[in-house]
Amino acid sequence: MDPQPGRKRLPRKVREQQMLDAAVQVFSRHGFHAASMDEVAERAQVSKPLLYLYLGSKEEIFSACIAREADRLVNAIGSAALNRDDDPADRLWHGLTAFFSYVAEHRASWVVLYQQARSQSDSLAAQVARSRSEIIDTVTELVRQSMESPARGGDGSNYAALRRESAAVAHALVGAADALAEWALAVPGEQPEATARRLMNMMWIGLERRAKGEGYHAPDGPAGTDGPAAPRP
Amino acid sequence: MDPQPGRKRLPRKVREQQMLDAAVQVFSRHGFHAASMDEVAERAQVSKPLLYLYLGSKEEIFSACIAREADRLVNAIGSAALNRDDDPADRLWHGLTAFFSYVAEHRASWVVLYQQARSQSDSLAAQVARSRSEIIDTVTELVRQSMESPARGGDGSNYAALRRESAAVAHALVGAADALAEWALAVPGEQPEATARRLMNMMWIGLERRAKGEGYHAPDGPAGTDGPAAPRP
DNA sequence: CAGTAAACTTACTCTTGAGTAAGAACGTAC
DNA sequence: GTACGTTCTTACTCAAGAGTAAGTTTACTG
């Protein structure tokens, strides 16, 4: 007789994953410092000493969460964006769709990765910064390829500027995606594809025209370092 | 004889502001839960009981920080964006420039407002949500005015869609601005105006063309709810 | 120079939560 | 069944930090 089947004596690897699942949930709700390891243990249906025996310390548990979730997210985006056709726009589109789907489905994962992670100041910052830049780098590369493809002759002189601009775009894109993902969760019936399309519409066209040399011309602002200011249409 | 002038017996209002200054710094570095009130007291050059006597509890102190900083930020943006010419693009431009200047100069303030604030789950969430939506609403209104101005006949049928789209744009804009602000701090010589111009170039052109009915058309993705898919140029 | 109200401090209490010591239950090999 | 290694728990220790009791100093007023 076994009243609760599957609820006892699991192999270590399985338990560890359960613990990490619980930890991600708790960290995402409360943040690193406010998260209670008692709560993690309770959620994982396990006692606290086992948690510590398997995973070390609170920091190590957080670290393991970050590593696992970053890996999952990068894989999700990468497999959607990289193994596709060569058109940068479509790759970006698929990547964004994958991202919004991922966030919608694994919200806690994203919260831990992007939001909770930013604020920590300890040694966690390094770990977190690495994971974040892994994501940003993927996007930066995507954007960079997009920006050099149309109407960019062998212009190698402003390569540094191109790199800087693509980094800026990538950061903005990820930030916008984050904010949009949170917004989308509060809007009933907003599908991940729809959110991705919104973001593409906002930014991609800007990129295309930017590549052709067009752009917004600032009026005479407080600091006029704009060079020759042309009138807007 | 007064060896350290200005270091003793200050009136309550002044001390309170010093305490809030210190609190903003500490909260921005460590987040709400990890922030130590001892550290706040030390930074404010004051003992802990005085801190509690004047400002109440840790939560109330955090609350007061949020309220004060949100007010400052909204004022900074509002006075730059609203008291200008009527062109929505220029207003947005001035607002963004003011924003990036503010973040560059009062980094801790923004961190507390936008980053730390998102994670809390307690009653703080309400306070924080109100302040954040105050900012978002300002931007949403700016964006909405921009979107209806060009080539939008008296089309009142998709008013709800317009509202939703402008909300999405506003969220994306603020998220992108946040990410860009952080990025800009790590790039030497990046001026607030330059960052604002980048963001305008990314998004404003997208908005303009979007208003004319143009947009990115997704390829045959996993979910093809795109309506009639026209080929991209 | 009292007297008094505000500004301010030292030195505590008490809760919460990270981390652990010591050992109990379970499964498996012989 | 009995030896042995793995899984797992009850019941603690200990430090950090929120919040406070009671008292001390300064400045101003009559």
Short mmCIF file of C-alpha atoms (C1' of nucleotides) in Angstrom, two decimals:
data_model
loop_
_atom_site.label_atom_id
_atom_site.label_comp_id
_atom_site.label_asym_id
_atom_site.label_seq_id
_atom_site.Cartn_x
_atom_site.Cartn_y
_atom_site.Cartn_z
CA MET A 1 0.00 0.00 0.00
CA ASP A 2 1.34 3.39 -0.99
CA PRO A 3 -1.16 6.17 -0.29
CA GLN A 4 0.78 8.91 -2.09
CA PRO A 5 2.62 7.41 -4.99
CA GLY A 6 5.62 9.28 -6.25
CA ARG A 7 5.95 11.48 -3.22
CA LYS A 8 8.93 9.94 -1.49
CA ARG A 9 12.52 8.92 -1.91
CA LEU A 10 13.28 10.50 -5.22
CA PRO A 11 16.75 10.39 -6.71
CA ARG A 12 18.93 13.36 -6.06
CA LYS A 13 18.86 14.87 -9.54
CA VAL A 14 15.08 14.92 -9.59
CA ARG A 15 14.87 16.53 -6.17
CA GLU A 16 17.38 19.14 -7.17
CA GLN A 17 15.26 20.16 -10.11
CA GLN A 18 12.17 20.37 -7.91
CA MET A 19 14.09 22.53 -5.50
CA LEU A 20 15.20 24.84 -8.28
CA ASP A 21 11.62 25.04 -9.55
CA ALA A 22 10.48 26.10 -6.11
CA ALA A 23 13.38 28.50 -5.70
CA VAL A 24 12.64 30.25 -8.98
CA GLN A 25 9.06 30.79 -7.90
CA VAL A 26 10.01 32.16 -4.51
CA PHE A 27 12.83 34.34 -5.77
CA SER A 28 10.59 35.76 -8.46
CA ARG A 29 7.94 36.69 -5.93
CA HIS A 30 10.05 38.17 -3.19
CA GLY A 31 13.46 38.92 -4.62
CA PHE A 32 16.70 37.46 -3.36
CA HIS A 33 16.88 38.98 0.08
CA ALA A 34 13.26 38.64 1.07
CA ALA A 35 13.05 35.09 -0.18
CA SER A 36 12.86 32.58 2.63
CA MET A 37 14.60 29.27 2.23
CA ASP A 38 11.99 27.76 4.50
CA GLU A 39 9.42 28.68 1.89
CA VAL A 40 11.51 27.17 -0.85
CA ALA A 41 11.87 23.98 1.14
CA GLU A 42 8.16 23.87 1.84
CA ARG A 43 7.29 24.41 -1.81
CA ALA A 44 9.67 21.69 -2.86
CA GLN A 45 8.07 19.37 -0.28
CA VAL A 46 11.40 18.88 1.34
CA SER A 47 13.09 19.82 4.57
CA LYS A 48 15.58 22.63 4.74
CA PRO A 49 18.70 20.58 5.50
CA LEU A 50 18.18 18.55 2.36
CA LEU A 51 17.99 21.75 0.40
CA TYR A 52 21.29 22.88 1.82
CA LEU A 53 22.88 19.46 1.49
CA TYR A 54 22.09 19.32 -2.20
CA LEU A 55 22.48 22.91 -3.28
CA GLY A 56 24.86 24.55 -0.85
CA SER A 57 23.91 28.03 0.26
CA LYS A 58 21.27 30.60 -0.54
CA GLU A 59 23.57 32.39 -2.94
CA GLU A 60 24.46 29.17 -4.67
CA ILE A 61 20.80 28.32 -5.05
CA PHE A 62 20.12 31.72 -6.58
CA SER A 63 23.12 31.27 -8.82
CA ALA A 64 21.89 27.89 -9.96
CA CYS A 65 18.49 29.37 -10.73
CA ILE A 66 19.99 32.13 -12.83
CA ALA A 67 22.20 29.72 -14.71
CA ARG A 68 19.42 27.26 -15.46
CA GLU A 69 16.85 29.84 -16.47
CA ALA A 70 19.25 31.86 -18.59
CA ASP A 71 20.18 28.71 -20.39
CA ARG A 72 16.55 27.88 -21.06
CA LEU A 73 15.73 31.34 -22.31
CA VAL A 74 18.75 31.64 -24.55
CA ASN A 75 17.97 28.24 -26.00
CA ALA A 76 14.35 29.14 -26.62
CA ILE A 77 15.25 32.35 -28.43
CA GLY A 78 18.27 30.95 -30.15
CA SER A 79 16.54 27.94 -31.62
CA ALA A 80 13.74 30.14 -32.89
CA ALA A 81 15.87 32.95 -34.26
CA LEU A 82 19.07 31.38 -35.44
CA ASN A 83 17.99 28.21 -37.16
CA ARG A 84 15.81 30.06 -39.62
CA ASP A 85 16.14 31.80 -42.89
CA ASP A 86 18.78 34.41 -43.37
CA ASP A 87 16.63 37.52 -43.41
CA PRO A 88 17.55 39.44 -40.26
CA ALA A 89 14.08 40.89 -39.95
CA ASP A 90 12.49 37.48 -39.90
CA ARG A 91 15.04 36.15 -37.50
CA LEU A 92 14.37 39.06 -35.18
CA TRP A 93 10.66 38.48 -35.55
CA HIS A 94 10.96 34.82 -34.66
CA GLY A 95 13.24 35.64 -31.78
CA LEU A 96 10.83 38.17 -30.37
CA THR A 97 7.89 35.83 -30.74
CA ALA A 98 9.83 33.12 -28.95
CA PHE A 99 10.74 35.59 -26.25
CA PHE A 100 7.19 36.76 -25.60
CA SER A 101 5.95 33.19 -25.62
CA TYR A 102 8.63 32.22 -23.17
CA VAL A 103 7.86 35.10 -20.83
CA ALA A 104 4.14 34.43 -21.00
CA GLU A 105 4.68 30.81 -20.14
CA HIS A 106 7.60 31.03 -17.75
CA ARG A 107 6.97 34.34 -16.14
CA ALA A 108 8.84 33.60 -12.92
CA SER A 109 11.90 32.62 -14.86
CA TRP A 110 12.04 35.94 -16.63
CA VAL A 111 11.35 37.93 -13.50
CA VAL A 112 14.25 36.30 -11.72
CA LEU A 113 16.54 36.76 -14.68
CA TYR A 114 15.83 40.29 -15.62
CA GLN A 115 14.15 42.15 -12.80
CA GLN A 116 15.31 40.70 -9.53
CA ALA A 117 18.72 40.22 -10.93
CA ARG A 118 19.42 43.81 -11.77
CA SER A 119 19.26 45.13 -8.27
CA GLN A 120 21.67 42.90 -6.43
CA SER A 121 25.01 44.36 -5.59
CA ASP A 122 26.99 41.46 -4.20
CA SER A 123 28.88 38.82 -6.08
CA LEU A 124 25.54 37.89 -7.58
CA ALA A 125 25.85 40.89 -9.81
CA ALA A 126 28.64 39.29 -11.78
CA GLN A 127 26.73 36.08 -12.36
CA VAL A 128 23.67 37.99 -13.37
CA ALA A 129 25.48 40.44 -15.57
CA ARG A 130 26.99 37.57 -17.49
CA SER A 131 23.63 35.95 -18.12
CA ARG A 132 22.06 39.22 -19.16
CA SER A 133 24.82 40.09 -21.54
CA GLU A 134 24.52 36.65 -23.07
CA ILE A 135 21.01 37.60 -24.06
CA ILE A 136 21.92 41.13 -25.07
CA ASP A 137 24.79 39.90 -27.16
CA THR A 138 22.53 37.59 -29.10
CA VAL A 139 20.21 40.47 -29.85
CA THR A 140 23.05 42.86 -30.61
CA GLU A 141 24.41 40.50 -33.22
CA LEU A 142 20.98 40.15 -34.77
CA VAL A 143 20.55 43.90 -34.90
CA ARG A 144 24.02 44.53 -36.22
CA GLN A 145 23.47 42.17 -39.12
CA SER A 146 20.18 43.87 -39.83
CA MET A 147 21.72 47.30 -39.86
CA GLU A 148 24.56 46.63 -42.21
CA SER A 149 22.57 44.71 -44.77
CA PRO A 150 20.59 47.42 -46.57
CA ALA A 151 22.27 50.15 -48.50
CA ARG A 152 25.50 50.14 -46.58
CA GLY A 153 28.36 50.23 -49.00
CA GLY A 154 31.76 48.98 -47.89
CA ASP A 155 31.78 51.84 -45.48
CA GLY A 156 34.22 50.71 -42.84
CA SER A 157 35.03 54.12 -41.43
CA ASN A 158 32.16 54.37 -38.97
CA TYR A 159 32.32 50.77 -37.90
CA ALA A 160 32.70 51.78 -34.29
CA ALA A 161 29.63 53.96 -34.55
CA LEU A 162 27.72 51.08 -36.07
CA ARG A 163 28.69 48.81 -33.24
CA ARG A 164 27.68 51.40 -30.70
CA GLU A 165 24.39 52.06 -32.39
CA SER A 166 23.54 48.38 -32.66
CA ALA A 167 24.35 47.91 -29.00
CA ALA A 168 22.06 50.80 -28.15
CA VAL A 169 19.30 49.34 -30.27
CA ALA A 170 19.73 45.93 -28.69
CA HIS A 171 19.53 47.33 -25.20
CA ALA A 172 16.49 49.37 -26.08
CA LEU A 173 14.90 46.39 -27.75
CA VAL A 174 15.37 44.12 -24.76
CA GLY A 175 14.17 46.80 -22.39
CA ALA A 176 11.13 47.45 -24.52
CA ALA A 177 10.48 43.74 -24.78
CA ASP A 178 10.64 43.39 -21.03
CA ALA A 179 8.25 46.24 -20.45
CA LEU A 180 5.92 45.00 -23.17
CA ALA A 181 5.95 41.49 -21.75
CA GLU A 182 4.81 42.80 -18.42
CA TRP A 183 2.20 44.99 -20.09
CA ALA A 184 0.94 42.09 -22.17
CA LEU A 185 0.31 40.01 -19.08
CA ALA A 186 -2.15 42.60 -17.85
CA VAL A 187 -4.01 42.90 -21.14
CA PRO A 188 -6.61 40.18 -21.67
CA GLY A 189 -6.27 38.27 -24.90
CA GLU A 190 -2.93 39.72 -25.91
CA GLN A 191 -1.11 36.96 -27.82
CA PRO A 192 2.69 36.70 -27.89
CA GLU A 193 2.66 37.04 -31.69
CA ALA A 194 0.64 40.23 -31.44
CA THR A 195 3.08 41.70 -28.94
CA ALA A 196 6.01 40.76 -31.11
CA ARG A 197 4.32 42.41 -34.09
CA ARG A 198 3.79 45.60 -32.11
CA LEU A 199 7.44 45.78 -31.25
CA MET A 200 8.52 45.03 -34.79
CA ASN A 201 6.29 47.78 -36.06
CA MET A 202 7.69 50.22 -33.57
CA MET A 203 11.33 49.58 -34.10
CA TRP A 204 12.05 47.72 -37.26
CA ILE A 205 10.82 50.38 -39.61
CA GLY A 206 12.88 52.86 -37.70
CA LEU A 207 15.91 50.70 -38.30
CA GLU A 208 15.23 50.38 -42.01
CA ARG A 209 14.89 54.06 -42.60
CA ARG A 210 17.75 54.82 -40.31
CA ALA A 211 19.93 52.67 -42.53
CA LYS A 212 18.98 54.88 -45.45
CA GLY A 213 20.24 57.91 -43.61
CA GLU A 214 16.90 59.24 -42.54
CA GLY A 215 16.22 60.18 -38.97
CA TYR A 216 14.59 62.46 -36.52
CA HIS A 217 16.00 65.95 -36.44
CA ALA A 218 15.87 67.59 -33.08
CA PRO A 219 14.68 71.17 -32.77
CA ASP A 220 16.90 73.77 -31.16
CA GLY A 221 17.16 72.15 -27.80
CA PRO A 222 19.00 73.25 -24.68
CA ALA A 223 22.19 71.71 -26.08
CA GLY A 224 22.63 72.18 -29.79
CA THR A 225 25.26 69.58 -30.57
CA ASP A 226 23.15 68.31 -33.41
CA GLY A 227 25.15 69.55 -36.30
CA PRO A 228 23.16 71.14 -39.10
CA ALA A 229 19.54 70.88 -38.13
CA ALA A 230 17.36 70.25 -41.13
CA PRO A 231 13.67 71.04 -41.04
CA ARG A 232 11.39 68.09 -40.58
CA PRO A 233 8.92 67.28 -43.33
CA MET B 1 34.23 78.46 18.05
CA ASP B 2 32.39 75.94 15.95
CA PRO B 3 34.73 73.27 14.60
CA GLN B 4 32.20 71.69 12.22
CA PRO B 5 29.77 74.31 11.06
CA GLY B 6 26.39 73.08 9.92
CA ARG B 7 26.74 69.67 11.46
CA LYS B 8 24.44 69.92 14.44
CA ARG B 9 20.92 70.67 15.57
CA LEU B 10 19.24 71.12 12.26
CA PRO B 11 15.53 71.83 12.01
CA ARG B 12 13.31 68.85 11.48
CA LYS B 13 12.40 69.50 7.87
CA VAL B 14 16.02 69.71 6.85
CA ARG B 15 16.95 66.53 8.67
CA GLU B 16 14.04 64.73 7.10
CA GLN B 17 15.25 65.61 3.65
CA GLN B 18 18.76 64.45 4.51
CA MET B 19 17.32 61.20 5.77
CA LEU B 20 15.37 60.72 2.57
CA ASP B 21 18.48 61.47 0.54
CA ALA B 22 20.36 58.80 2.41
CA ALA B 23 17.44 56.38 2.17
CA VAL B 24 17.19 56.76 -1.59
CA GLN B 25 20.87 55.95 -1.92
CA VAL B 26 20.68 52.90 0.30
CA PHE B 27 17.45 51.57 -1.18
CA SER B 28 18.83 52.00 -4.67
CA ARG B 29 21.93 50.03 -3.82
CA HIS B 30 20.45 47.16 -1.89
CA GLY B 31 16.74 47.06 -2.58
CA PHE B 32 14.06 47.40 0.04
CA HIS B 33 14.60 44.25 2.03
CA ALA B 34 18.37 44.22 2.07
CA ALA B 35 18.56 47.88 2.94
CA SER B 36 19.66 48.46 6.51
CA MET B 37 18.19 51.30 8.43
CA ASP B 38 21.39 51.50 10.41
CA GLU B 39 23.15 52.32 7.17
CA VAL B 40 20.56 54.96 6.33
CA ALA B 41 20.99 56.51 9.74
CA GLU B 42 24.75 56.48 9.43
CA ARG B 43 24.65 58.07 5.97
CA ALA B 44 22.31 60.74 7.22
CA GLN B 45 24.71 61.38 10.14
CA VAL B 46 21.94 60.70 12.57
CA SER B 47 21.03 58.03 15.07
CA LYS B 48 18.42 55.42 14.31
CA PRO B 49 15.78 56.50 16.82
CA LEU B 50 15.67 59.95 15.28
CA LEU B 51 15.11 58.37 11.91
CA TYR B 52 12.16 56.42 13.27
CA LEU B 53 10.85 59.33 15.26
CA TYR B 54 10.70 61.54 12.20
CA LEU B 55 9.74 59.12 9.48
CA GLY B 56 7.91 56.27 11.15
CA SER B 57 8.81 52.82 9.89
CA LYS B 58 10.95 51.29 7.19
CA GLU B 59 7.97 50.95 4.91
CA GLU B 60 6.95 54.54 5.46
CA ILE B 61 10.46 55.68 4.70
CA PHE B 62 10.45 53.74 1.46
CA SER B 63 7.05 55.13 0.66
CA ALA B 64 8.23 58.66 1.27
CA CYS B 65 11.20 58.07 -1.00
CA ILE B 66 9.00 56.82 -3.80
CA ALA B 67 6.61 59.72 -3.45
CA ARG B 68 9.30 62.37 -3.41
CA GLU B 69 11.33 60.93 -6.27
CA ALA B 70 8.32 60.25 -8.45
CA ASP B 71 7.23 63.81 -7.96
CA ARG B 72 10.63 65.12 -8.94
CA LEU B 73 10.83 62.97 -12.03
CA VAL B 74 7.34 63.73 -13.24
CA ASN B 75 7.99 67.41 -12.74
CA ALA B 76 11.26 67.26 -14.62
CA ILE B 77 9.70 65.52 -17.59
CA GLY B 78 6.47 67.40 -17.47
CA SER B 79 7.98 70.85 -17.40
CA ALA B 80 10.22 69.94 -20.31
CA ALA B 81 7.62 68.20 -22.43
CA LEU B 82 4.37 69.95 -21.73
CA ASN B 83 5.26 73.62 -21.65
CA ARG B 84 6.63 73.57 -25.16
CA ASP B 85 5.38 73.87 -28.66
CA ASP B 86 2.47 71.81 -29.78
CA ASP B 87 4.27 69.38 -32.05
CA PRO B 88 4.00 65.98 -30.37
CA ALA B 89 7.32 64.83 -31.77
CA ASP B 90 9.13 67.77 -30.24
CA ARG B 91 7.35 67.32 -26.98
CA LEU B 92 8.36 63.70 -26.87
CA TRP B 93 11.87 64.66 -27.78
CA HIS B 94 12.09 67.20 -24.99
CA GLY B 95 10.55 64.75 -22.57
CA LEU B 96 13.06 62.06 -23.43
CA THR B 97 15.97 64.43 -23.17
CA ALA B 98 14.75 65.56 -19.79
CA PHE B 99 14.36 61.96 -18.76
CA PHE B 100 17.86 60.89 -19.76
CA SER B 101 19.31 63.97 -18.13
CA TYR B 102 17.41 63.20 -14.97
CA VAL B 103 18.53 59.59 -14.88
CA ALA B 104 22.12 60.53 -15.58
CA GLU B 105 22.07 63.02 -12.76
CA HIS B 106 19.83 61.30 -10.25
CA ARG B 107 20.59 57.71 -10.93
CA ALA B 108 19.60 56.39 -7.50
CA SER B 109 16.26 58.06 -7.75
CA TRP B 110 15.40 56.26 -10.95
CA VAL B 111 16.69 52.94 -9.71
CA VAL B 112 14.47 53.13 -6.67
CA LEU B 113 11.49 54.22 -8.72
CA TYR B 114 11.64 51.83 -11.58
CA GLN B 115 13.80 48.86 -10.75
CA GLN B 116 13.59 48.21 -7.05
CA ALA B 117 10.01 49.12 -7.07
CA ARG B 118 8.86 46.51 -9.50
CA SER B 119 9.77 43.55 -7.38
CA GLN B 120 8.03 44.27 -4.13
CA SER B 121 4.93 42.30 -3.35
CA ASP B 122 3.57 43.83 -0.17
CA SER B 123 1.50 46.91 0.27
CA LEU B 124 4.40 48.76 -1.26
CA ALA B 125 3.33 47.43 -4.60
CA ALA B 126 0.29 49.67 -4.61
CA GLN B 127 2.27 52.79 -3.84
CA VAL B 128 4.83 51.92 -6.41
CA ALA B 129 2.35 50.96 -9.06
CA ARG B 130 0.66 54.32 -8.68
CA SER B 131 3.89 56.22 -9.15
CA ARG B 132 4.92 54.15 -12.12
CA SER B 133 1.60 54.52 -13.85
CA GLU B 134 1.77 58.25 -13.29
CA ILE B 135 4.87 58.25 -15.44
CA ILE B 136 3.49 55.78 -17.94
CA ASP B 137 0.27 57.76 -18.25
CA THR B 138 2.18 60.92 -19.06
CA VAL B 139 4.01 59.12 -21.82
CA THR B 140 0.89 57.35 -23.04
CA GLU B 141 -0.88 60.64 -23.49
CA LEU B 142 2.08 62.05 -25.37
CA VAL B 143 2.16 59.03 -27.63
CA ARG B 144 -1.57 58.98 -28.18
CA GLN B 145 -1.58 62.60 -29.32
CA SER B 146 1.27 61.81 -31.64
CA MET B 147 -0.48 58.85 -33.16
CA GLU B 148 -3.74 60.50 -33.94
CA SER B 149 -2.34 63.66 -35.43
CA PRO B 150 -1.06 62.57 -38.86
CA ALA B 151 -3.39 61.29 -41.52
CA ARG B 152 -6.00 60.03 -39.15
CA GLY B 153 -9.39 61.09 -40.42
CA GLY B 154 -12.29 61.26 -38.01
CA ASP B 155 -11.91 57.57 -37.62
CA GLY B 156 -13.51 56.82 -34.29
CA SER B 157 -14.18 53.17 -34.91
CA ASN B 158 -10.87 51.77 -33.75
CA TYR B 159 -10.49 54.13 -30.84
CA ALA B 160 -10.03 51.24 -28.45
CA ALA B 161 -7.31 49.80 -30.65
CA LEU B 162 -5.61 53.18 -30.74
CA ARG B 163 -5.68 53.42 -26.99
CA ARG B 164 -4.27 49.96 -26.64
CA GLU B 165 -1.56 50.58 -29.19
CA SER B 166 -0.53 53.85 -27.60
CA ALA B 167 -0.35 52.15 -24.22
CA ALA B 168 1.85 49.46 -25.71
CA VAL B 169 4.09 52.06 -27.30
CA ALA B 170 4.34 53.99 -24.06
CA HIS B 171 5.32 50.92 -22.09
CA ALA B 172 7.87 49.94 -24.69
CA LEU B 173 9.19 53.47 -24.77
CA VAL B 174 9.67 53.67 -21.04
CA GLY B 175 11.21 50.22 -20.93
CA ALA B 176 13.57 51.10 -23.75
CA ALA B 177 14.41 54.39 -22.10
CA ASP B 178 15.21 52.61 -18.87
CA ALA B 179 17.47 50.10 -20.58
CA LEU B 180 19.12 52.82 -22.64
CA ALA B 181 19.69 54.95 -19.59
CA GLU B 182 21.54 52.12 -17.93
CA TRP B 183 23.47 51.42 -21.11
CA ALA B 184 24.38 55.07 -21.49
CA LEU B 185 25.93 55.15 -18.04
CA ALA B 186 28.43 52.51 -19.13
CA VAL B 187 29.36 54.25 -22.37
CA PRO B 188 31.92 57.01 -21.97
CA GLY B 189 30.92 60.34 -23.41
CA GLU B 190 27.34 59.43 -24.17
CA GLN B 191 25.32 62.62 -23.69
CA PRO B 192 21.65 62.57 -22.66
CA GLU B 193 20.69 64.37 -25.87
CA ALA B 194 22.47 61.75 -27.94
CA THR B 195 20.66 58.97 -26.15
CA ALA B 196 17.35 60.71 -26.63
CA ARG B 197 18.09 61.09 -30.32
CA ARG B 198 18.86 57.40 -30.64
CA LEU B 199 15.56 56.50 -29.12
CA MET B 200 13.67 58.99 -31.25
CA ASN B 201 15.31 57.57 -34.34
CA MET B 202 14.39 54.07 -33.34
CA MET B 203 10.80 54.62 -32.51
CA TRP B 204 9.46 57.84 -33.85
CA ILE B 205 9.86 56.96 -37.48
CA GLY B 206 8.14 53.69 -36.78
CA LEU B 207 5.25 55.61 -35.30
CA GLU B 208 4.97 57.95 -38.25
CA ARG B 209 4.86 55.24 -40.83
CA ARG B 210 2.62 53.13 -38.70
CA ALA B 211 0.14 55.99 -38.73
CA LYS B 212 0.15 55.81 -42.51
CA GLY B 213 -0.84 52.18 -42.39
CA GLU B 214 2.55 50.76 -43.10
CA GLY B 215 4.06 48.11 -40.93
CA TYR B 216 6.09 44.99 -40.64
CA HIS B 217 4.43 41.94 -42.10
CA ALA B 218 5.32 38.74 -40.39
CA PRO B 219 6.25 35.70 -42.44
CA ASP B 220 4.24 32.51 -42.10
CA GLY B 221 4.94 32.07 -38.45
CA PRO B 222 3.69 29.38 -36.10
CA ALA B 223 0.46 31.33 -35.64
CA GLY B 224 -0.76 33.14 -38.71
CA THR B 225 -3.34 35.50 -37.30
CA ASP B 226 -1.91 38.32 -39.30
CA GLY B 227 -4.68 38.90 -41.73
CA PRO B 228 -3.64 39.46 -45.34
CA ALA B 229 0.10 39.19 -45.42
CA ALA B 230 1.65 41.49 -47.97
CA PRO B 231 5.23 41.01 -49.09
CA ARG B 232 7.74 43.27 -47.52
CA PRO B 233 9.58 45.78 -49.69
"C1'" DC C 1 19.84 82.67 34.31
"C1'" DA C 2 15.92 79.41 34.92
"C1'" DG C 3 12.75 76.82 32.21
"C1'" DT C 4 11.14 74.37 28.42
"C1'" DA C 5 10.60 72.35 24.01
"C1'" DA C 6 12.87 70.57 20.34
"C1'" DA C 7 16.88 67.86 18.58
"C1'" DC C 8 19.39 64.02 19.53
"C1'" DT C 9 21.86 59.53 21.60
"C1'" DT C 10 23.24 55.22 24.15
"C1'" DA C 11 21.92 50.83 24.97
"C1'" DC C 12 18.88 47.82 24.85
"C1'" DT C 13 14.66 43.87 23.13
"C1'" DC C 14 12.81 40.58 20.12
"C1'" DT C 15 11.79 38.52 15.76
"C1'" DT C 16 13.21 36.43 11.62
"C1'" DG C 17 15.70 33.62 8.97
"C1'" DA C 18 20.31 31.39 7.34
"C1'" DG C 19 22.72 27.50 8.32
"C1'" DT C 20 23.80 22.91 11.08
"C1'" DA C 21 24.30 18.65 14.31
"C1'" DA C 22 22.74 14.40 14.95
"C1'" DG C 23 20.31 10.84 13.64
"C1'" DA C 24 16.00 8.30 11.64
"C1'" DA C 25 13.70 5.87 7.71
"C1'" DC C 26 14.18 3.66 3.44
"C1'" DG C 27 15.97 0.74 -0.21
"C1'" DT C 28 19.20 -2.62 -1.90
"C1'" DA C 29 22.97 -6.25 -2.03
"C1'" DC C 30 24.42 -10.20 -0.11
"C1'" DG D 1 17.56 -10.79 7.64
"C1'" DT D 2 21.57 -7.88 8.20
"C1'" DA D 3 25.04 -4.59 6.48
"C1'" DC D 4 25.54 -0.34 4.02
"C1'" DG D 5 24.79 3.80 1.48
"C1'" DT D 6 21.42 7.16 0.14
"C1'" DT D 7 17.48 9.91 1.20
"C1'" DC D 8 15.44 12.69 4.44
"C1'" DT D 9 13.86 14.99 9.16
"C1'" DT D 10 13.42 17.02 13.93
"C1'" DA D 11 15.28 20.35 16.62
"C1'" DC D 12 18.44 23.24 17.39
"C1'" DT D 13 22.41 27.67 17.10
"C1'" DC D 14 23.54 32.11 15.97
"C1'" DA D 15 23.84 36.66 13.69
"C1'" DA D 16 21.55 40.64 11.77
"C1'" DG D 17 18.48 43.95 11.78
"C1'" DA D 18 13.76 46.39 12.85
"C1'" DG D 19 12.03 48.91 16.34
"C1'" DT D 20 12.02 51.12 21.32
"C1'" DA D 21 12.76 52.95 26.45
"C1'" DA D 22 14.74 56.20 28.73
"C1'" DG D 23 17.70 59.70 29.09
"C1'" DT D 24 20.94 63.78 27.45
"C1'" DT D 25 22.21 67.87 25.17
"C1'" DT D 26 21.38 72.18 22.73
"C1'" DA D 27 18.93 76.49 21.62
"C1'" DC D 28 15.62 79.73 22.40
"C1'" DT D 29 12.33 82.54 25.50
"C1'" DG D 30 10.95 85.12 29.31
#
